[in-house]
Amino acid sequence: MATANDSSQIRIAGSGRLFVAEAGATAPADFGTDWNPQVWKDLGYTSTDGVTFAKKDKLDPVDTWQSVSPARFIYADRDLTLKFSMLQFNEATLPFFMGGDSVASLNW
């Protein structure tokens, strides 16, 4: 059970790294260990703004004839977003930004 006013439960963000992989990839049990570079791509330097997490819910009201306000709300949609600014431009960041999985040169 959580204890009120426990300063050991306060988390202060420091620095970090951003890794991406195919959906379903298994992360290491200990996040401090090496991430398998065959599976996980390090996105390199990011801005000092860090990473921002956001959640936006859409609720649909359940109206009733007997009440002027909804009797309850049902979750209809949920958007979860992650926002960060990459500073490096390379073979790992370009496909991530463009939504692909590789970089190929074009011969004109």
Short mmCIF file of C-alpha atoms in Angstrom, two decimals:
data_model
loop_
_atom_site.label_atom_id
_atom_site.label_comp_id
_atom_site.label_asym_id
_atom_site.label_seq_id
_atom_site.Cartn_x
_atom_site.Cartn_y
_atom_site.Cartn_z
CA MET A 1 0.00 0.00 0.00
CA ALA A 2 1.32 3.47 -0.88
CA THR A 3 2.43 5.66 1.98
CA ALA A 4 1.41 9.32 2.04
CA ASN A 5 4.24 11.87 1.87
CA ASP A 6 6.94 9.37 0.90
CA SER A 7 9.72 11.32 -0.83
CA SER A 8 11.30 8.11 -2.16
CA GLN A 9 8.31 7.82 -4.53
CA ILE A 10 9.07 11.12 -6.30
CA ARG A 11 10.66 10.59 -9.71
CA ILE A 12 12.76 13.34 -11.28
CA ALA A 13 13.49 12.99 -14.96
CA GLY A 14 17.13 13.10 -15.87
CA SER A 15 18.44 12.14 -19.26
CA GLY A 16 17.51 9.18 -21.38
CA ARG A 17 17.62 7.54 -24.77
CA LEU A 18 14.93 6.69 -27.31
CA PHE A 19 14.84 3.25 -28.89
CA VAL A 20 12.37 1.97 -31.51
CA ALA A 21 11.66 -1.55 -32.77
CA GLU A 22 9.04 -3.52 -34.64
CA ALA A 23 5.75 -3.97 -32.78
CA GLY A 24 5.94 -6.92 -30.41
CA ALA A 25 9.72 -6.69 -29.83
CA THR A 26 10.78 -7.71 -26.34
CA ALA A 27 12.57 -5.10 -24.25
CA PRO A 28 15.41 -6.13 -21.94
CA ALA A 29 14.31 -7.06 -18.43
CA ASP A 30 16.75 -4.46 -17.08
CA PHE A 31 16.42 -1.19 -19.01
CA GLY A 32 19.98 -0.24 -18.02
CA THR A 33 21.47 -3.12 -20.02
CA ASP A 34 22.46 -3.08 -23.66
CA TRP A 35 19.57 -3.00 -26.10
CA ASN A 36 20.04 -5.51 -28.92
CA PRO A 37 21.03 -3.36 -31.95
CA GLN A 38 19.67 -6.05 -34.29
CA VAL A 39 16.20 -5.38 -32.87
CA TRP A 40 16.30 -1.88 -31.33
CA LYS A 41 17.38 1.32 -33.11
CA ASP A 42 18.73 4.20 -31.02
CA LEU A 43 17.33 7.49 -32.36
CA GLY A 44 20.33 9.45 -31.10
CA TYR A 45 20.29 12.99 -29.79
CA THR A 46 17.01 14.71 -29.03
CA SER A 47 16.25 18.25 -27.87
CA THR A 48 16.48 19.21 -24.21
CA ASP A 49 12.66 19.27 -24.06
CA GLY A 50 12.77 15.50 -23.52
CA VAL A 51 9.73 13.32 -24.13
CA THR A 52 6.15 14.40 -23.48
CA PHE A 53 3.39 11.85 -22.94
CA ALA A 54 -0.26 12.85 -23.48
CA LYS A 55 -3.62 11.09 -23.21
CA LYS A 56 -6.87 12.35 -24.68
CA ASP A 57 -10.14 10.51 -24.05
CA LYS A 58 -13.40 10.90 -25.98
CA LEU A 59 -16.43 10.14 -23.84
CA ASP A 60 -19.91 9.50 -25.20
CA PRO A 61 -22.78 10.45 -22.88
CA VAL A 62 -25.58 8.03 -22.08
CA ASP A 63 -28.64 10.27 -21.91
CA THR A 64 -31.86 9.30 -20.19
CA TRP A 65 -35.34 10.73 -20.34
CA GLN A 66 -35.44 10.97 -16.55
CA SER A 67 -32.40 13.23 -16.17
CA VAL A 68 -31.20 16.54 -17.62
CA SER A 69 -27.60 15.35 -17.43
CA PRO A 70 -26.10 12.09 -18.73
CA ALA A 71 -26.53 9.06 -16.49
CA ARG A 72 -23.01 7.94 -17.32
CA PHE A 73 -20.25 8.23 -19.91
CA ILE A 74 -18.71 5.52 -22.09
CA TYR A 75 -15.15 5.70 -23.40
CA ALA A 76 -15.46 5.95 -27.18
CA ASP A 77 -11.86 6.67 -28.14
CA ARG A 78 -8.45 7.24 -26.58
CA ASP A 79 -5.43 8.90 -28.15
CA LEU A 80 -2.04 8.27 -26.59
CA THR A 81 0.79 10.41 -27.94
CA LEU A 82 4.51 10.71 -27.43
CA LYS A 83 6.23 13.92 -28.52
CA PHE A 84 9.95 14.57 -28.92
CA SER A 85 12.31 16.36 -31.31
CA MET A 86 15.09 14.38 -32.96
CA LEU A 87 18.28 16.32 -33.64
CA GLN A 88 20.17 13.73 -35.68
CA PHE A 89 19.49 12.98 -39.35
CA ASN A 90 20.74 9.51 -40.33
CA GLU A 91 19.77 5.99 -41.48
CA ALA A 92 17.89 5.30 -38.23
CA THR A 93 16.02 8.59 -37.84
CA LEU A 94 14.92 9.22 -41.45
CA PRO A 95 12.88 6.00 -41.87
CA PHE A 96 11.39 6.51 -38.41
CA PHE A 97 10.31 10.04 -39.34
CA MET A 98 9.00 9.03 -42.77
CA GLY A 99 7.23 5.87 -41.55
CA GLY A 100 9.36 3.35 -43.44
CA ASP A 101 11.86 0.74 -42.38
CA SER A 102 14.94 1.42 -44.51
CA VAL A 103 16.84 4.01 -46.52
CA ALA A 104 17.71 3.34 -50.15
CA SER A 105 19.52 5.52 -52.68
CA LEU A 106 17.83 6.42 -55.94
CA ASN A 107 19.70 6.15 -59.23
CA TRP A 108 18.34 8.75 -61.63
#
